[in-house]
GROMACS .gro file of C-alpha atoms in nm:
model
  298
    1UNK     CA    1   5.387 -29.821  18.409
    2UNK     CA    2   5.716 -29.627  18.387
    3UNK     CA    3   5.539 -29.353  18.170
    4UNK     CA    4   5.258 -29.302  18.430
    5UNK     CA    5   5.500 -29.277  18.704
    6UNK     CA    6   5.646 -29.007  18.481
    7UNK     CA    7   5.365 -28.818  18.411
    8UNK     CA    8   5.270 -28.801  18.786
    9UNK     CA    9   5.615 -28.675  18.865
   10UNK     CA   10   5.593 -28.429  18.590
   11UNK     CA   11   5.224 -28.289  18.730
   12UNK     CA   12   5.385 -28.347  19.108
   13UNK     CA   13   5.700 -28.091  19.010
   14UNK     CA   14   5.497 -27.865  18.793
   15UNK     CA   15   5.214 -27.826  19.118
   16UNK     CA   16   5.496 -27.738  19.360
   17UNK     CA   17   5.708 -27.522  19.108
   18UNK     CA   18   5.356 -27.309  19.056
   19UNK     CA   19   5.333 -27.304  19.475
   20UNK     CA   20   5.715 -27.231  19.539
   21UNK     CA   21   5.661 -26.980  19.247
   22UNK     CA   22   5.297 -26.818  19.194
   23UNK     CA   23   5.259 -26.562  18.888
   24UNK     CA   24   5.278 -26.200  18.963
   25UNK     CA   25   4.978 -25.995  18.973
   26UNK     CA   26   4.971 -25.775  18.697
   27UNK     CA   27   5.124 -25.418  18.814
   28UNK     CA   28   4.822 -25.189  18.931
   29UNK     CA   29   4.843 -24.838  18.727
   30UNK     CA   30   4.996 -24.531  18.951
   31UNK     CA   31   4.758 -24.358  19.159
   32UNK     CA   32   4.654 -24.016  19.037
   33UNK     CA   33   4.817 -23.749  19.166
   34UNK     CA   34   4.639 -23.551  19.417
   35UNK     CA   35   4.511 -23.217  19.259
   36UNK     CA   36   4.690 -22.945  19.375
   37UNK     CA   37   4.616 -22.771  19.705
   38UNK     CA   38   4.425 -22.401  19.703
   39UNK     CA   39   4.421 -22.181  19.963
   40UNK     CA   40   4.153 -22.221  20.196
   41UNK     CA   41   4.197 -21.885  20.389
   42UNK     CA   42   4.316 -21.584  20.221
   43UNK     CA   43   4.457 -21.219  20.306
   44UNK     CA   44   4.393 -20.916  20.084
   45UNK     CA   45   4.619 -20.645  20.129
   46UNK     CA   46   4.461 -20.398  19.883
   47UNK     CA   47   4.102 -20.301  19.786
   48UNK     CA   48   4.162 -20.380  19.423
   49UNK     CA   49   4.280 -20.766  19.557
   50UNK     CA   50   3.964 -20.823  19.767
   51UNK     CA   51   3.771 -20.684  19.436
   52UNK     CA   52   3.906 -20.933  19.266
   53UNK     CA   53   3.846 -21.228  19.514
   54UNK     CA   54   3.484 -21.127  19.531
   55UNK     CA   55   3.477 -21.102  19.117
   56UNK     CA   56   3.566 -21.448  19.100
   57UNK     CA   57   3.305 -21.578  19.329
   58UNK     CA   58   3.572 -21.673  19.611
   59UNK     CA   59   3.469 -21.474  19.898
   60UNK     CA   60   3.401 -21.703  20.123
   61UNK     CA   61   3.784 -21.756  20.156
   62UNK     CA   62   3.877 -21.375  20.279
   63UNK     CA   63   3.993 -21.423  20.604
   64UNK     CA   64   4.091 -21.072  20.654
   65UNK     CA   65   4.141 -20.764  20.416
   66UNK     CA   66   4.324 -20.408  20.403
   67UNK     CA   67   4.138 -20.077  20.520
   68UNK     CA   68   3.903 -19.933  20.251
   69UNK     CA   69   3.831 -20.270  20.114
   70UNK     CA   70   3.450 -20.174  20.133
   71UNK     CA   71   3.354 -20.319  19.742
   72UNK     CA   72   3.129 -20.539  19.750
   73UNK     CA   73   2.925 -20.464  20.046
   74UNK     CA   74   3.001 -20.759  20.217
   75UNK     CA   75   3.378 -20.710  20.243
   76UNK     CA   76   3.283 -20.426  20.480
   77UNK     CA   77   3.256 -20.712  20.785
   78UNK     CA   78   3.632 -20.873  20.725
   79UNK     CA   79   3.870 -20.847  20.968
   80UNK     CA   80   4.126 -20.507  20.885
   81UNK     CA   81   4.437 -20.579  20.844
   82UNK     CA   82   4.617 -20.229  20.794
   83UNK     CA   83   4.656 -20.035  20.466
   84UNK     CA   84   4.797 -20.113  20.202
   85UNK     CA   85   5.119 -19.960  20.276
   86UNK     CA   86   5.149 -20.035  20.641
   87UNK     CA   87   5.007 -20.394  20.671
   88UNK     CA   88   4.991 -20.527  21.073
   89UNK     CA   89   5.204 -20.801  21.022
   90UNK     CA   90   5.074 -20.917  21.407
   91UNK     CA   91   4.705 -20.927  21.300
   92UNK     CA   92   4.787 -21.062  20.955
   93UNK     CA   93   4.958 -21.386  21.133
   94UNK     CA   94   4.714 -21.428  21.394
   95UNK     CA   95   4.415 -21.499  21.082
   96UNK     CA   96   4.639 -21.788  20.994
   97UNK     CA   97   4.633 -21.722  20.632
   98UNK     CA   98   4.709 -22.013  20.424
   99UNK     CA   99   4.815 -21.710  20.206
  100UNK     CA  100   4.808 -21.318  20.167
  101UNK     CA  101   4.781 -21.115  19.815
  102UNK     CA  102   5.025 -20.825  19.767
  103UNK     CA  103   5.045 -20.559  19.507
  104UNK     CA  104   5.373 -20.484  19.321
  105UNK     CA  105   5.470 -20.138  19.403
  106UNK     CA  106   5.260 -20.068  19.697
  107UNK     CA  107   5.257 -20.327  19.949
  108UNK     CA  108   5.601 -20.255  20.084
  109UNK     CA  109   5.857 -20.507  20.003
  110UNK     CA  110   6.015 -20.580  20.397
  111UNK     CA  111   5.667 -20.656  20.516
  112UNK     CA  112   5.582 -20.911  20.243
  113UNK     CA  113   5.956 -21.049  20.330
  114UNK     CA  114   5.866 -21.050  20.684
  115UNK     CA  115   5.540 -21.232  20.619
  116UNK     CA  116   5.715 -21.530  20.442
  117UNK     CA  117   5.993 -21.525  20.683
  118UNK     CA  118   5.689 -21.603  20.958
  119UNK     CA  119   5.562 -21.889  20.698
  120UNK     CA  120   5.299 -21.671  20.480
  121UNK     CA  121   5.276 -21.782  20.128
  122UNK     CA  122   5.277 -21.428  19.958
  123UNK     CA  123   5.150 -21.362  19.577
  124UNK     CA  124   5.264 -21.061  19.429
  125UNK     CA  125   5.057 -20.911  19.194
  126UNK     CA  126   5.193 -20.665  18.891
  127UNK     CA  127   4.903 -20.397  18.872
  128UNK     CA  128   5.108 -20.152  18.617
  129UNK     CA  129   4.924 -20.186  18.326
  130UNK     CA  130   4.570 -20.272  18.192
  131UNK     CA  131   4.718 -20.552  18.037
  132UNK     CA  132   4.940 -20.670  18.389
  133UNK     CA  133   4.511 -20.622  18.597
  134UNK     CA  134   4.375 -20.863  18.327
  135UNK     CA  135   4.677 -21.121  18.346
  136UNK     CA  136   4.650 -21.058  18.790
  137UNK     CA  137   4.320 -21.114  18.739
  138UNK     CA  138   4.406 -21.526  18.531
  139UNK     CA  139   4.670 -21.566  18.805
  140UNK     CA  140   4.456 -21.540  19.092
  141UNK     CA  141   4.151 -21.698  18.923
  142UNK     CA  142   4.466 -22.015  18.878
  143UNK     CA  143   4.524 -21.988  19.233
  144UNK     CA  144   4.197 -22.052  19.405
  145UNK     CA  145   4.065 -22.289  19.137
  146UNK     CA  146   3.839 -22.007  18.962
  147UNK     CA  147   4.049 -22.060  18.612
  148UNK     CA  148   3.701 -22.026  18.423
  149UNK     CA  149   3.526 -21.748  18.586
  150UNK     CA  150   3.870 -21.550  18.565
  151UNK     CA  151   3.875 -21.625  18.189
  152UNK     CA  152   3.502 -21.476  18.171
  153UNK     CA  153   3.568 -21.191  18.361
  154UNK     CA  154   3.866 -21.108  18.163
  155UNK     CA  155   3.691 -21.199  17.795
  156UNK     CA  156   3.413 -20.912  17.917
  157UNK     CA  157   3.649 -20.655  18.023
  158UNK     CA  158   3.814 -20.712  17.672
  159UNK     CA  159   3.508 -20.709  17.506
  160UNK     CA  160   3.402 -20.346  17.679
  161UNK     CA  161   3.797 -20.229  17.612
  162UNK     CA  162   3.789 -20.324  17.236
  163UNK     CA  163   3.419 -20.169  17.233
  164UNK     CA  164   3.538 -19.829  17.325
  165UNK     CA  165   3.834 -19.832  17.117
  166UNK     CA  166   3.670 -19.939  16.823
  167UNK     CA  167   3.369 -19.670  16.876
  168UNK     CA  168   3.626 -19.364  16.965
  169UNK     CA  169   3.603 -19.077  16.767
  170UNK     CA  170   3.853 -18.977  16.557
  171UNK     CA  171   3.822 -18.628  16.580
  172UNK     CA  172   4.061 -18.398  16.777
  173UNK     CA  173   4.119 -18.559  17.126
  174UNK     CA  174   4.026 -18.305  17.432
  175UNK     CA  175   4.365 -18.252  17.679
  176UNK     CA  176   4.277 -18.415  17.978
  177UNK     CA  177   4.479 -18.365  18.337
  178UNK     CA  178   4.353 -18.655  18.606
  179UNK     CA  179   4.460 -18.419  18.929
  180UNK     CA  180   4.528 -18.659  19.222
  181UNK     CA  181   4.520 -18.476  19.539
  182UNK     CA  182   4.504 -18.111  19.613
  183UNK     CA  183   4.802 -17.970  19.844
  184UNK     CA  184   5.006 -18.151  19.723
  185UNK     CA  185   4.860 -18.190  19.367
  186UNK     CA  186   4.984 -18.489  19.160
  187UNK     CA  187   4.898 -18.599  18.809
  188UNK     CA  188   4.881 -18.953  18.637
  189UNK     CA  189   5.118 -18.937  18.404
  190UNK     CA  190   5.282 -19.164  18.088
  191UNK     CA  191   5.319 -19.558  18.267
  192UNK     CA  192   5.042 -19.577  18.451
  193UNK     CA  193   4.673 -19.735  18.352
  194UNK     CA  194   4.538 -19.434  18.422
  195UNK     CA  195   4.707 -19.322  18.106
  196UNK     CA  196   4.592 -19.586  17.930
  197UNK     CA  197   4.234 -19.521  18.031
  198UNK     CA  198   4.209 -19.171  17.939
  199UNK     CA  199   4.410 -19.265  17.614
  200UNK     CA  200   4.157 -19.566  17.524
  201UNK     CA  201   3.832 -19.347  17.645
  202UNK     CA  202   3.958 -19.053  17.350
  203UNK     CA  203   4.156 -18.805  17.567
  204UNK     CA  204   4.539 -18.717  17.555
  205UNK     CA  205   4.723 -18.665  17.873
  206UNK     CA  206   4.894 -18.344  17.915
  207UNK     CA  207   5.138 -18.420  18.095
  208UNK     CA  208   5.245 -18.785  17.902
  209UNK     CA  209   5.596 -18.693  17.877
  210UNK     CA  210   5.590 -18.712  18.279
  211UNK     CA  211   5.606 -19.082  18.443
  212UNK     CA  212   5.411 -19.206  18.677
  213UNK     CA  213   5.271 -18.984  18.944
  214UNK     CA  214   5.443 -18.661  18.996
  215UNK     CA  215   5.366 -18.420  19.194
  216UNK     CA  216   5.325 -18.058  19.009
  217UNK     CA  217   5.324 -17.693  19.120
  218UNK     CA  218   5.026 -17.496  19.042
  219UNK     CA  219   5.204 -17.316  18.815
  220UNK     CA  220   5.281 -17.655  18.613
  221UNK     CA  221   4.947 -17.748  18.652
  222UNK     CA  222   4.833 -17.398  18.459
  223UNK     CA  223   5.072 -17.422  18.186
  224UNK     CA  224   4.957 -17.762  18.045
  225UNK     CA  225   4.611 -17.545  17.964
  226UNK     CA  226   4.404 -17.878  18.016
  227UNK     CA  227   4.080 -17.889  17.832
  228UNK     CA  228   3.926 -18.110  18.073
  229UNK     CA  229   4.022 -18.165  18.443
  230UNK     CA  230   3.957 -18.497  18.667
  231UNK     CA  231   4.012 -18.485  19.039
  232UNK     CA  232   3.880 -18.821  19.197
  233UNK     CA  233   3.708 -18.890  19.517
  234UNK     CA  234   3.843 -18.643  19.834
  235UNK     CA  235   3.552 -18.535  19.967
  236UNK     CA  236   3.324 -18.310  19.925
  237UNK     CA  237   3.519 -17.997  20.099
  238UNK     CA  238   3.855 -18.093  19.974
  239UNK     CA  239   3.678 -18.127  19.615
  240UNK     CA  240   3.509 -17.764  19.621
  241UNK     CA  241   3.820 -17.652  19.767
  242UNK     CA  242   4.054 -17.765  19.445
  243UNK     CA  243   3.760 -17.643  19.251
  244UNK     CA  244   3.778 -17.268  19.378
  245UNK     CA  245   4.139 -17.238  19.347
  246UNK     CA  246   4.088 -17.389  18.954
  247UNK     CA  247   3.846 -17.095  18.906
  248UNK     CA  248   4.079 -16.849  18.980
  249UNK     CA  249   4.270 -16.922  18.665
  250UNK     CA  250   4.029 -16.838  18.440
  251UNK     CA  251   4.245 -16.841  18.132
  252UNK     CA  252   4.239 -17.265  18.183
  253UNK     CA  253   4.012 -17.365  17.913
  254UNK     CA  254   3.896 -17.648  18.141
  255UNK     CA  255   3.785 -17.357  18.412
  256UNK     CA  256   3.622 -17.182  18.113
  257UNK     CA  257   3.388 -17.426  17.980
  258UNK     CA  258   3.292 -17.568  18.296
  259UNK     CA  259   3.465 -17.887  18.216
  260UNK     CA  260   3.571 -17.987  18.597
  261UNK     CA  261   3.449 -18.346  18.679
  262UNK     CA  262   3.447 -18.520  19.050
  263UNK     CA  263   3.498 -18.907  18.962
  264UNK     CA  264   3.453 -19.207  19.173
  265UNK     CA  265   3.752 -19.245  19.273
  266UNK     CA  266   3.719 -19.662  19.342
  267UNK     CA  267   3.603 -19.689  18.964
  268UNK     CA  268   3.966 -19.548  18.907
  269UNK     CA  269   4.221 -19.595  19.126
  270UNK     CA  270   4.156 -19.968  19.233
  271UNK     CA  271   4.273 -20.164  18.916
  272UNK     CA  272   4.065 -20.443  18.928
  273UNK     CA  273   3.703 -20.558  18.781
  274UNK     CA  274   3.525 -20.208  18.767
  275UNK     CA  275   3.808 -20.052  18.597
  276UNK     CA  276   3.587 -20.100  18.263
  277UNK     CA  277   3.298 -19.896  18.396
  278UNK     CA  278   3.578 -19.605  18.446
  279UNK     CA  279   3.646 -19.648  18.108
  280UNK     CA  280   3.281 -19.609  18.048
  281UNK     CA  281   3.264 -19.334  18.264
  282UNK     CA  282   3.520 -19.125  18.079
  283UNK     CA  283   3.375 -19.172  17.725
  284UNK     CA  284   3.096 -19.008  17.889
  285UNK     CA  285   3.271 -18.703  18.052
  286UNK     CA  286   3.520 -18.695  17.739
  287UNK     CA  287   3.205 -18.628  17.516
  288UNK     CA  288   3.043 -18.374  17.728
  289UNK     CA  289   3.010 -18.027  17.562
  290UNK     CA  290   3.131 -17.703  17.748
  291UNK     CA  291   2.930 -17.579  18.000
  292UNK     CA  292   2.880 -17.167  18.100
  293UNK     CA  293   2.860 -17.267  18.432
  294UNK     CA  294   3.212 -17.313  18.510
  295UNK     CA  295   3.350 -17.627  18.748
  296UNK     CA  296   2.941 -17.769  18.711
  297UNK     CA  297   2.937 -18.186  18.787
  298UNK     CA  298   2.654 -18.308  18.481
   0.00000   0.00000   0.00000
């Protein structure tokens, strides 16, 4: 009798201690982290920067874009938002950008402080160098969740780069000057991807021991004898104009054999997606015999 009333005390005070005291749930794992947030409205504030949006199949983000940003087609309807180097801050705010893209070196460093002093998230953007467009071109395809079409756009415009290279003649390279302007004239000089370009496509700059983008006299101009003379995009009457003044220096072998090319300038001066067809498109000029008729576009 004594051990049943035991073993109903024992059950009794094991059924309460498992009431008073119920087991814990087993701890639920952490909940995954949200993925990070991309920018759902976007600012360009250089052609080269909506290129690049467009490239990566993000287009439909561009809330607004710089003057000139005309590549692809469709970029012709966004909302302007100044040039490059005089942004309107006012407009650029009102488009409630979740953030704007800025070029290193040309979008002007008080406006993008301005910007994130108003609450803009700004992304600079190095542009120096072929190899600073193709690592622009990773970071933005990071930032708006395009990581693998970035990589494929990049792997193609390697491809086309190591192409040319590997293909380039090895013969004596033709002295190229890439004439920027016309009163004033500048040149693209050692430092810039121009340089790279005409280095890559089989040229040699002649004026490489300059940096940058000076601006030269005619007389400089004449001196460096170039073989081969680029003048992008101006127009047509600022193009024949720089023309006729080359042809009155005869003596320029460039004058002589008729080796005066009008380029696109976008292919050129916006370093961004196409700037592998300019590379294309100098091979071409590069390898183009004299001409008699003097200053002639092929």
């Amino acid at each position: 009798m004594k051990s049943c009333r035991r073993l109903f005390l024992g059950v009794l005070l094991a059924c309460c201690v498992a009431w008073l005291f119920p087991p814990q749930a087993a701890a639920e794992p952490p909940e995954a982290q949200p993925s990070p947030r991309y920018p759902a409205r976007i600012v360009t504030l250089a052609p080269s920067l909506t290129e690049i949006v467009y490239a990566l199949d993000r287009g439909e983000l561009l809330v607004g874009a710089s003057t000139y940003s005309d590549f692809p087609a469709v970029a012709k309807s966004l909302p302007r938002v100044g040039s490059y180097a005089r942004p309107d801050l006012e407009r650029i705010v009102a488009l409630r950008p979740d953030c704007c893209l800025a070029v290193a070196g040309m979008t002007p460093p008080e406006a993008i402080s301005r910007l994130q002093d108003l609450g803009v998230a700004v992304h600079v953007l190095d542009t120096a160098s072929l190899e600073a467009v193709l690592a622009s071109i990773l970071k933005i395809g990071r930032l708006l969740d395009a990581s693998d079409r970035a990589a494929s756009l990049v792997g193609d415009m390697r491809q086309t780069i190591e192409r040319v290279a590997r293909e380039r003649d090895n013969g004596p390279r033709p002295a190229v000057l890439y004439q920027i302007g016309f009163a004033p004239m500048h040149a693209a000089c050692r430092g810039t991807f121009i340089n790279e370009l005409l280095e890559l496509a089989g040229g040699r700059n002649v004026c490489a021991a300059m940096q940058g983008y000076p601006q030269l006299t005619n007389e400089q101009a004449v001196a460096f004898r170039p073989e081969v003379i680029l003048i992008p995009t101006m127009g047509t009457d600022a193009f024949d104009a720089a023309k006729a003044q080359w042809n009155a220096w005869p003596e320029v072998p460039a004058v002589r054999q008729g080796r005066i090319f009008f380029l696109d300038s976008d292919l050129f001066d916006r370093p961004g997606p196409r700037l592998t067809q300019g590379l294309e498109e100098l091979v071409r000029l590069l390898r183009q015999p004299p001409t008699p008729a003097a200053g002639k576009q092929p």
